Amino acid sequence: MFISEALNINEKGHLTIGGVDSVDIANEFGTPVYVMDEDLIRNNCQLYFKSIKKACGENGTALYASKAFSCLYVLKIAAEEGMGLDVVSGGELYTAHKAGFPMDKVYFHGNNKTKDEIELAIKLGVGHFVVDNKYELYNINEISEKYNKVSGVLFRIKPGVDAHTHDFIRTGQIDSKFGFALETGEAEEIISEALKCKNISIKGLHCHIGSQIFEVKPFIHAAEIMIDFIKTISEKFSIEIDELNLGGGFGIQYLDSDDPIGYDKYIGEVMTVVKEKTKEYNLKMPKMILEPGRSLVGSAGITLYKVGCVKDIPNVRKYVSVDGGMADNPRYIMYNAPYTALIADRADDKNTQTVTIAGKCCESGDILIKNADMPDIKVGDTLAVLSTGAYNYSMSSNYNRIPKPPVVMITNGKPHVIVKRETYEDIIRNDVL
Ligand code: LLP
């Protein structure tokens, strides 16, 4: 019945997460509140490593794409589980540094890293830059020289693969702001430029075709294209590529009907193709890197709200308003992203009606779920939206000056705050009179 192993129903009929009563969590920590299950995050990390090991032995690893959810505690979990880390900004990098993340395992992404961000990364000892454009390459070379360092780089390539996902989360096609296109020759050009840079060491190639993908085929297709490109540049420039990073993008379950790919199946099939092609071309097998974000943390999280108002407009729509909304979860307003919700107080009640769950922002599009099948709902009920562990807290805002909710982690059956609730004082902290 549930779309996450972390969830269950107890004898009171309440939804539990990580074995803890979600209604008790709502009462103790207030609403809205994000709640996450540490066991499931750790388990997801371990499943990736298991599948990678099965498919490529020690010659593979996984990085946590921290944009999905970055905070000190979660990065500490990722480090303890042996993950590397994808960061895309000075802020994500700083969080990694403060969490004590091993900097040699950090990969710095992004399509417009500023000189300050590059300098911070070099000073902190970041292991790899994933280069997006030529300006950045020259900046990394220049700043590395200043610090008497040689920086390891991968190049972000657009494999031209069209994965069926929302337009805004599709990145592998030629019309994308990210990376170097193959068709135009710019991907080859940047390799030739990098070879001229004394403080740059070419480590590998990277691609990322999109997010929330449910098919193996586009991943296989991208891998094939990347190996073909490795062959081309190996011959043309007589270089060896040590690392091939195929990005993240694996879909998770938001609805009953979603059917995610098993890690073993996805990783096994992709690696088989990579091995066959490298053998056929007589290339060195690169170290294989995957970069999951959503699939590590997404289904480990839920958000709890209180219902404050039920408005039935006869023959039009029934709105159920909760005490959060687009400020803590902008994914409906941005992508029409679907979610599943339950009444946490009566989690096994049968659905009896169709309602639209709305937020409290001054914005008609502030919807959490449109046309959700739900049981009877009363003002004061606790509503749980499922699979909110990825791209919710990390994309939250203070629109309408709404303080961000806290994040409560369940560790060994005990809830504890890993990110505090913002206060009104936090809201005006940077205002100057
Ligand atoms: N690597 C790179 C270079 C990426 O750009 C991303 C996601 C990932 C890895 C991780 O992808 P994942 O495994 O999480 O799918 N805000 C959107 C998702 C944007 C994803 C951006 N890049 C959403 O809420 O659906």
Coordinates of N, CA and C in Angstrom, one line a residue, residues 219-408:
F219 N 19.6 5.7 -20.5 CA 20.9 5.7 -19.8 C 21.9 4.8 -20.6
I220 N 21.4 3.7 -21.2 CA 22.3 2.9 -22.0 C 22.7 3.7 -23.2
H221 N 21.8 4.3 -23.8 CA 22.1 5.1 -25.0 C 23.2 6.2 -24.7
A222 N 23.0 6.9 -23.6 CA 24.0 7.9 -23.2 C 25.4 7.3 -23.0
A223 N 25.4 6.1 -22.3 CA 26.7 5.4 -22.0 C 27.4 5.1 -23.3
E224 N 26.6 4.6 -24.3 CA 27.2 4.2 -25.5 C 27.8 5.4 -26.2
I225 N 27.1 6.5 -26.2 CA 27.6 7.7 -26.9 C 28.9 8.2 -26.2
M226 N 28.9 8.1 -24.8 CA 30.1 8.6 -24.1 C 31.3 7.7 -24.4
I227 N 31.1 6.4 -24.5 CA 32.2 5.5 -24.8 C 32.7 5.8 -26.3
D228 N 31.8 6.0 -27.2 CA 32.2 6.4 -28.5 C 33.1 7.6 -28.5
F229 N 32.7 8.6 -27.7 CA 33.4 9.8 -27.6 C 34.8 9.6 -26.9
I230 N 34.8 8.7 -26.0 CA 36.1 8.4 -25.4 C 37.1 7.8 -26.4
K231 N 36.5 6.9 -27.3 CA 37.3 6.3 -28.4 C 37.8 7.5 -29.3
T232 N 36.9 8.4 -29.7 CA 37.3 9.5 -30.6 C 38.5 10.3 -30.0
I233 N 38.4 10.7 -28.7 CA 39.4 11.6 -28.2 C 40.7 10.8 -27.8
S234 N 40.5 9.5 -27.5 CA 41.7 8.7 -27.2 C 42.6 8.6 -28.4
E235 N 41.9 8.4 -29.6 CA 42.6 8.3 -30.8 C 43.2 9.7 -31.2
K236 N 42.4 10.7 -31.1 CA 42.8 12.0 -31.6 C 43.9 12.6 -30.8
F237 N 43.7 12.5 -29.5 CA 44.7 13.2 -28.6 C 45.6 12.3 -27.8
S238 N 45.5 11.0 -28.1 CA 46.3 10.0 -27.3 C 46.3 10.2 -25.8
I239 N 45.0 10.3 -25.3 CA 44.9 10.4 -23.9 C 44.1 9.2 -23.4
E240 N 44.2 8.9 -22.1 CA 43.4 7.9 -21.4 C 42.3 8.6 -20.5
I241 N 41.1 8.1 -20.5 CA 40.1 8.6 -19.7 C 39.9 7.7 -18.5
D242 N 40.2 8.2 -17.3 CA 40.2 7.4 -16.1 C 38.8 7.2 -15.5
E243 N 37.9 8.3 -15.7 CA 36.6 8.2 -15.0 C 35.5 8.5 -16.0
L244 N 34.4 7.8 -15.9 CA 33.2 8.1 -16.6 C 32.1 8.2 -15.6
N245 N 31.5 9.4 -15.5 CA 30.5 9.7 -14.6 C 29.2 9.9 -15.4
L246 N 28.2 9.0 -15.1 CA 27.0 9.0 -15.9 C 25.8 9.7 -15.2
G247 N 26.1 10.5 -14.2 CA 25.1 11.3 -13.6 C 24.1 10.6 -12.7
G248 N 23.0 11.3 -12.4 CA 22.0 10.6 -11.6 C 20.7 10.5 -12.5
G249 N 19.5 10.7 -11.8 CA 18.3 10.7 -12.6 C 17.3 9.6 -12.4
F250 N 17.6 8.7 -11.5 CA 16.8 7.5 -11.4 C 15.5 7.9 -10.7
G251 N 14.4 7.5 -11.3 CA 13.1 7.9 -10.8 C 12.7 7.2 -9.5
I252 N 11.9 7.8 -8.7 CA 11.3 7.2 -7.5 C 9.8 7.2 -7.5
Q253 N 9.2 6.6 -6.5 CA 7.8 6.4 -6.5 C 7.1 7.6 -5.8
Y254 N 6.3 8.4 -6.5 CA 5.5 9.4 -5.9 C 4.0 8.9 -5.9
L255 N 3.7 8.1 -6.9 CA 2.3 7.6 -7.0 C 2.4 6.1 -7.0
D256 N 1.2 5.5 -6.7 CA 1.2 4.0 -6.7 C 1.6 3.5 -8.1
S257 N 1.2 4.2 -9.1 CA 1.4 3.8 -10.5 C 2.9 3.9 -10.9
D258 N 3.7 4.6 -10.2 CA 5.1 4.8 -10.6 C 5.9 3.5 -10.4
D259 N 6.8 3.2 -11.3 CA 7.4 1.9 -11.3 C 8.9 2.1 -11.5
P260 N 9.7 2.5 -10.4 CA 11.1 2.8 -10.6 C 11.9 1.5 -11.0
I261 N 13.0 1.9 -11.7 CA 13.9 0.8 -12.1 C 14.7 0.3 -10.9
G262 N 14.8 -1.0 -10.8 CA 15.7 -1.5 -9.7 C 17.1 -1.1 -10.0
Y263 N 17.9 -0.8 -8.9 CA 19.3 -0.4 -9.1 C 20.1 -1.5 -9.8
D264 N 19.8 -2.7 -9.4 CA 20.6 -3.8 -10.0 C 20.4 -3.9 -11.5
K265 N 19.1 -3.8 -11.9 CA 18.8 -3.9 -13.3 C 19.4 -2.7 -14.1
Y266 N 19.2 -1.5 -13.6 CA 19.7 -0.3 -14.3 C 21.2 -0.4 -14.4
I267 N 21.9 -0.6 -13.2 CA 23.3 -0.5 -13.2 C 23.9 -1.7 -13.9
G268 N 23.3 -2.9 -13.7 CA 23.8 -4.1 -14.5 C 23.8 -3.9 -16.0
E269 N 22.6 -3.4 -16.5 CA 22.5 -3.3 -17.9 C 23.4 -2.2 -18.5
V270 N 23.5 -1.1 -17.8 CA 24.4 0.0 -18.3 C 25.9 -0.5 -18.3
M271 N 26.3 -1.1 -17.2 CA 27.7 -1.5 -17.1 C 28.0 -2.6 -18.1
T272 N 27.1 -3.5 -18.4 CA 27.3 -4.5 -19.4 C 27.7 -3.9 -20.7
V273 N 26.9 -2.9 -21.1 CA 27.1 -2.2 -22.4 C 28.5 -1.4 -22.4
V274 N 28.8 -0.8 -21.2 CA 30.1 -0.1 -21.1 C 31.2 -1.1 -21.3
K275 N 31.1 -2.2 -20.6 CA 32.2 -3.2 -20.6 C 32.4 -3.7 -22.1
E276 N 31.3 -4.1 -22.7 CA 31.3 -4.6 -24.1 C 32.0 -3.6 -25.0
K277 N 31.6 -2.4 -24.9 CA 32.1 -1.3 -25.8 C 33.5 -1.0 -25.6
T278 N 33.9 -0.9 -24.4 CA 35.4 -0.6 -24.1 C 36.2 -1.8 -24.6
K279 N 35.7 -3.0 -24.5 CA 36.5 -4.1 -24.9 C 36.6 -4.1 -26.5
E280 N 35.4 -3.8 -27.1 CA 35.4 -3.8 -28.5 C 36.4 -2.8 -29.1
Y281 N 36.5 -1.6 -28.4 CA 37.3 -0.5 -28.9 C 38.7 -0.6 -28.3
N282 N 39.0 -1.7 -27.5 CA 40.3 -1.8 -26.9 C 40.7 -0.6 -26.0
L283 N 39.7 -0.1 -25.2 CA 40.0 1.0 -24.3 C 40.2 0.5 -22.9
K284 N 40.8 1.3 -22.1 CA 40.9 1.0 -20.7 C 39.5 1.2 -20.1
M285 N 39.1 0.3 -19.2 CA 37.7 0.4 -18.6 C 37.8 1.6 -17.6
P286 N 37.1 2.7 -17.8 CA 37.2 3.8 -16.8 C 36.5 3.4 -15.5
K287 N 36.9 4.1 -14.5 CA 36.2 4.0 -13.2 C 34.8 4.5 -13.4
M288 N 33.8 3.8 -13.1 CA 32.4 4.2 -13.3 C 31.8 4.9 -12.1
I289 N 31.2 6.0 -12.4 CA 30.6 6.8 -11.3 C 29.2 7.1 -11.5
L290 N 28.3 7.0 -10.5 CA 26.9 7.3 -10.6 C 26.7 8.4 -9.6
E291 N 25.7 9.2 -9.8 CA 25.5 10.5 -9.1 C 24.1 10.7 -8.6
P292 N 23.5 9.7 -7.9 CA 22.1 9.8 -7.5 C 21.8 10.9 -6.4
G293 N 20.7 11.5 -6.5 CA 20.3 12.5 -5.5 C 18.9 12.0 -5.0
R294 N 17.9 12.2 -5.8 CA 16.5 11.9 -5.4 C 16.3 10.5 -4.9
S295 N 17.0 9.5 -5.6 CA 16.7 8.1 -5.2 C 17.4 7.8 -3.9
L296 N 18.3 8.6 -3.3 CA 18.8 8.3 -2.0 C 18.0 8.8 -0.9
V297 N 17.4 10.0 -1.1 CA 16.7 10.6 0.0 C 15.1 10.9 -0.2
G298 N 14.7 10.8 -1.5 CA 13.3 11.2 -1.8 C 12.3 10.4 -1.0
S299 N 12.3 9.1 -1.1 CA 11.2 8.3 -0.4 C 11.5 8.2 1.1
A300 N 12.6 8.7 1.5 CA 12.9 8.6 3.0 C 12.2 9.8 3.7
G301 N 11.6 10.7 3.0 CA 11.0 11.9 3.7 C 9.5 12.0 3.4
I302 N 8.9 12.6 4.4 CA 7.5 13.0 4.3 C 7.3 14.4 4.9
T303 N 6.2 15.1 4.5 CA 6.0 16.4 5.2 C 4.6 16.3 5.9
L304 N 4.6 16.8 7.1 CA 3.4 16.8 7.9 C 2.8 18.2 8.0
Y305 N 1.5 18.3 7.7 CA 0.8 19.6 7.8 C -0.4 19.5 8.7
K306 N -1.0 20.6 9.1 CA -2.3 20.6 9.7 C -3.3 21.2 8.8
V307 N -4.5 20.6 8.7 CA -5.5 21.1 7.9 C -6.2 22.2 8.6
G308 N -6.3 23.4 8.0 CA -6.8 24.6 8.7 C -8.2 25.0 8.1
C309 N -8.5 24.5 6.9 CA -9.7 25.0 6.3 C -10.2 24.0 5.2
V310 N -11.5 23.7 5.1 CA -12.0 22.9 4.1 C -13.1 23.7 3.4
K311 N -12.9 24.0 2.1 CA -13.8 24.9 1.4 C -14.4 24.1 0.2
D312 N -15.7 23.8 0.3 CA -16.4 23.0 -0.7 C -17.1 24.0 -1.6
I313 N -16.7 24.1 -2.9 CA -17.4 25.0 -3.8 C -18.3 24.0 -4.7
P314 N -19.6 24.0 -4.4 CA -20.5 23.0 -5.0 C -20.3 23.0 -6.6
N315 N -20.2 21.8 -7.1 CA -20.0 21.5 -8.5 C -18.7 22.1 -9.1
V316 N -17.8 22.6 -8.3 CA -16.6 23.1 -8.8 C -15.4 22.3 -8.2
R317 N -15.1 22.5 -6.9 CA -13.9 21.9 -6.4 C -14.0 22.0 -4.9
K318 N -13.4 21.0 -4.2 CA -13.2 21.1 -2.8 C -11.8 21.4 -2.4
Y319 N -11.5 22.5 -1.8 CA -10.2 22.9 -1.4 C -9.9 22.5 0.0
V320 N -8.8 21.8 0.3 CA -8.4 21.6 1.7 C -7.1 22.4 1.8
S321 N -7.1 23.3 2.7 CA -5.9 24.2 2.9 C -5.1 23.7 4.1
V322 N -3.8 23.7 3.9 CA -2.9 23.2 4.9 C -1.9 24.4 5.3
D323 N -1.2 24.2 6.4 CA -0.4 25.3 6.9 C 1.0 25.4 6.3
G324 N 1.2 24.8 5.1 CA 2.4 24.9 4.4 C 2.0 25.2 2.9
G325 N 2.8 24.6 2.0 CA 2.5 24.8 0.6 C 3.7 25.1 -0.3
M326 N 3.5 25.9 -1.3 CA 4.6 26.1 -2.3 C 5.9 26.6 -1.7
A327 N 5.9 27.2 -0.5 CA 7.1 27.7 0.1 C 8.0 26.5 0.6
D328 N 7.3 25.4 1.1 CA 8.1 24.3 1.5 C 8.2 23.2 0.4
N329 N 7.3 23.2 -0.6 CA 7.3 22.3 -1.7 C 6.8 23.0 -3.0
P330 N 7.8 23.5 -3.7 CA 7.4 24.3 -4.9 C 7.3 23.3 -6.2
R331 N 7.3 22.0 -6.0 CA 7.4 21.1 -7.1 C 6.1 21.0 -7.9
Y332 N 4.9 21.3 -7.3 CA 3.7 21.3 -8.1 C 3.7 22.5 -9.0
I333 N 4.0 23.7 -8.4 CA 3.9 24.9 -9.1 C 5.0 25.0 -10.2
M334 N 6.1 24.3 -10.0 CA 7.2 24.4 -11.0 C 7.0 23.3 -12.1
Y335 N 6.6 22.1 -11.7 CA 6.7 21.0 -12.7 C 5.3 20.2 -12.7
N336 N 4.3 20.7 -12.1 CA 3.1 19.9 -12.0 C 3.4 18.6 -11.4
A337 N 4.3 18.5 -10.4 CA 4.7 17.2 -9.9 C 3.6 16.6 -9.1
P338 N 3.4 15.3 -9.3 CA 2.3 14.6 -8.5 C 2.8 14.1 -7.2
Y339 N 1.9 14.0 -6.2 CA 2.3 13.5 -4.9 C 1.1 12.6 -4.4
T340 N 1.4 11.8 -3.4 CA 0.4 11.1 -2.7 C 0.3 11.6 -1.3
A341 N -1.0 11.7 -0.7 CA -1.1 12.2 0.6 C -2.0 11.2 1.4
L342 N -1.8 11.3 2.7 CA -2.7 10.5 3.6 C -3.1 11.3 4.8
I343 N -4.2 10.9 5.4 CA -4.5 11.6 6.7 C -3.7 10.8 7.8
A344 N -2.7 11.4 8.4 CA -1.8 10.7 9.3 C -2.6 10.1 10.5
D345 N -3.7 10.8 10.9 CA -4.4 10.4 12.1 C -5.3 9.1 11.8
R346 N -5.6 8.9 10.5 CA -6.5 7.8 10.2 C -6.0 7.2 8.9
A347 N -4.8 6.7 9.0 CA -4.0 6.3 7.7 C -4.6 5.2 6.9
D348 N -5.5 4.4 7.6 CA -6.1 3.3 6.7 C -7.5 3.6 6.4
D349 N -8.0 4.8 6.5 CA -9.3 5.2 6.1 C -9.4 5.1 4.5
K350 N -10.6 4.6 4.1 CA -10.8 4.5 2.6 C -11.0 5.9 2.0
N351 N -10.6 6.0 0.8 CA -10.8 7.3 0.0 C -12.3 7.4 -0.3
T352 N -12.9 8.6 -0.1 CA -14.3 8.8 -0.3 C -14.6 10.0 -1.2
Q353 N -13.5 10.7 -1.5 CA -13.8 12.0 -2.2 C -12.5 12.5 -3.0
T354 N -12.7 13.4 -3.9 CA -11.6 14.0 -4.6 C -11.5 15.5 -4.1
V355 N -10.3 15.8 -3.6 CA -10.1 17.2 -3.1 C -8.8 17.7 -3.7
T356 N -8.7 19.1 -3.7 CA -7.4 19.7 -4.1 C -6.8 20.2 -2.8
I357 N -5.5 19.8 -2.6 CA -4.8 20.2 -1.4 C -4.0 21.5 -1.7
A358 N -4.4 22.6 -1.0 CA -3.8 23.9 -1.3 C -2.9 24.3 -0.2
G359 N -2.0 25.2 -0.5 CA -1.1 25.8 0.5 C -1.7 27.1 1.0
K360 N -0.9 27.8 1.8 CA -1.4 29.0 2.4 C -0.8 30.3 1.8
C361 N -0.1 30.1 0.7 CA 0.5 31.3 0.1 C -0.5 32.1 -0.7
C362 N -0.2 33.4 -0.9 CA -1.1 34.3 -1.7 C -0.8 34.1 -3.2
E363 N -1.3 32.9 -3.7 CA -0.9 32.6 -5.0 C -1.9 31.4 -5.4
S364 N -2.7 31.6 -6.5 CA -3.7 30.6 -6.8 C -3.0 29.3 -7.2
G365 N -1.8 29.3 -7.7 CA -1.1 28.1 -8.1 C -0.5 27.4 -7.0
D366 N -0.7 27.9 -5.8 CA 0.0 27.3 -4.6 C -0.9 26.0 -4.2
I367 N -0.6 25.0 -4.9 CA -1.3 23.7 -4.7 C -0.2 22.7 -4.4
L368 N -0.6 21.7 -3.5 CA 0.3 20.6 -3.2 C -0.1 19.4 -4.1
I369 N -1.4 19.1 -4.1 CA -1.9 18.0 -4.9 C -3.3 18.4 -5.5
K370 N -3.4 18.3 -6.8 CA -4.6 18.6 -7.5 C -5.4 17.3 -7.6
N371 N -6.7 17.4 -7.4 CA -7.5 16.2 -7.5 C -7.0 15.0 -6.9
A372 N -6.8 15.0 -5.6 CA -6.3 13.9 -4.8 C -7.4 13.1 -4.3
D373 N -7.4 11.8 -4.5 CA -8.4 10.9 -3.9 C -8.0 10.8 -2.4
M374 N -9.0 11.2 -1.5 CA -8.7 11.2 -0.1 C -9.9 10.7 0.7
P375 N -9.7 10.3 1.9 CA -10.8 10.0 2.8 C -11.5 11.3 3.3
D376 N -12.4 11.2 4.2 CA -13.0 12.4 4.8 C -12.0 13.1 5.5
I377 N -12.0 14.5 5.4 CA -11.0 15.3 6.0 C -11.6 16.3 6.9
K378 N -11.1 16.5 8.1 CA -11.6 17.5 9.0 C -10.6 18.5 9.3
V379 N -11.0 19.7 9.6 CA -10.1 20.7 10.1 C -9.4 20.2 11.4
G380 N -8.1 20.4 11.4 CA -7.3 19.8 12.6 C -6.6 18.5 12.3
D381 N -7.0 17.8 11.2 CA -6.3 16.6 10.8 C -4.9 16.9 10.5
T382 N -4.1 15.8 10.6 CA -2.7 15.9 10.2 C -2.6 15.3 8.8
L383 N -2.1 16.1 7.9 CA -2.0 15.5 6.5 C -0.5 15.2 6.3
A384 N -0.3 14.0 5.7 CA 1.1 13.6 5.4 C 1.3 13.6 3.9
V385 N 2.2 14.3 3.3 CA 2.5 14.2 1.9 C 3.8 13.3 1.8
L386 N 3.7 12.3 1.0 CA 4.8 11.3 0.9 C 5.9 11.6 -0.1
S387 N 7.0 11.0 0.1 CA 8.2 11.2 -0.9 C 8.6 12.6 -1.1
T388 N 8.8 13.3 0.1 CA 9.2 14.7 0.0 C 10.6 14.9 0.4
G389 N 11.4 13.8 0.5 CA 12.8 13.9 1.0 C 13.7 14.6 0.0
A390 N 13.4 14.6 -1.3 CA 14.3 15.3 -2.2 C 13.7 16.5 -2.9
Y391 N 14.5 17.5 -3.1 CA 14.0 18.7 -3.8 C 12.8 19.4 -3.1
N392 N 12.7 19.2 -1.8 CA 11.6 20.0 -1.1 C 12.3 21.0 -0.2
Y393 N 12.9 20.5 0.9 CA 13.6 21.5 1.7 C 14.7 22.2 0.9
S394 N 15.4 21.5 0.0 CA 16.4 22.2 -0.7 C 15.9 23.3 -1.7
M395 N 14.6 23.2 -2.1 CA 14.1 24.2 -3.0 C 13.1 25.1 -2.3
S396 N 13.0 25.0 -1.0 CA 12.0 25.8 -0.3 C 12.4 27.3 -0.3
S397 N 11.4 28.1 0.0 CA 11.7 29.6 0.0 C 10.9 30.2 1.1
N398 N 11.2 31.5 1.3 CA 10.5 32.3 2.3 C 9.4 33.1 1.7
Y399 N 8.8 32.7 0.6 CA 7.7 33.5 0.0 C 6.6 33.8 1.0
N400 N 6.1 35.0 0.9 CA 5.1 35.5 1.9 C 5.7 35.5 3.3
R401 N 7.1 35.6 3.4 CA 7.8 35.6 4.6 C 7.4 34.5 5.6
I402 N 7.3 33.3 5.0 CA 6.9 32.2 5.8 C 8.2 31.5 6.2
P403 N 8.4 31.3 7.5 CA 9.6 30.6 8.0 C 9.7 29.2 7.5
K404 N 10.9 28.7 7.2 CA 11.0 27.3 6.7 C 10.8 26.3 7.8
P405 N 10.1 25.2 7.5 CA 9.9 24.2 8.5 C 11.2 23.5 9.0
P406 N 11.1 22.9 10.1 CA 12.3 22.1 10.6 C 12.4 20.8 9.8
V407 N 13.5 20.1 9.9 CA 13.7 18.8 9.4 C 14.0 17.9 10.6
V408 N 13.1 16.9 10.8 CA 13.3 16.0 11.9 C 13.7 14.6 11.4

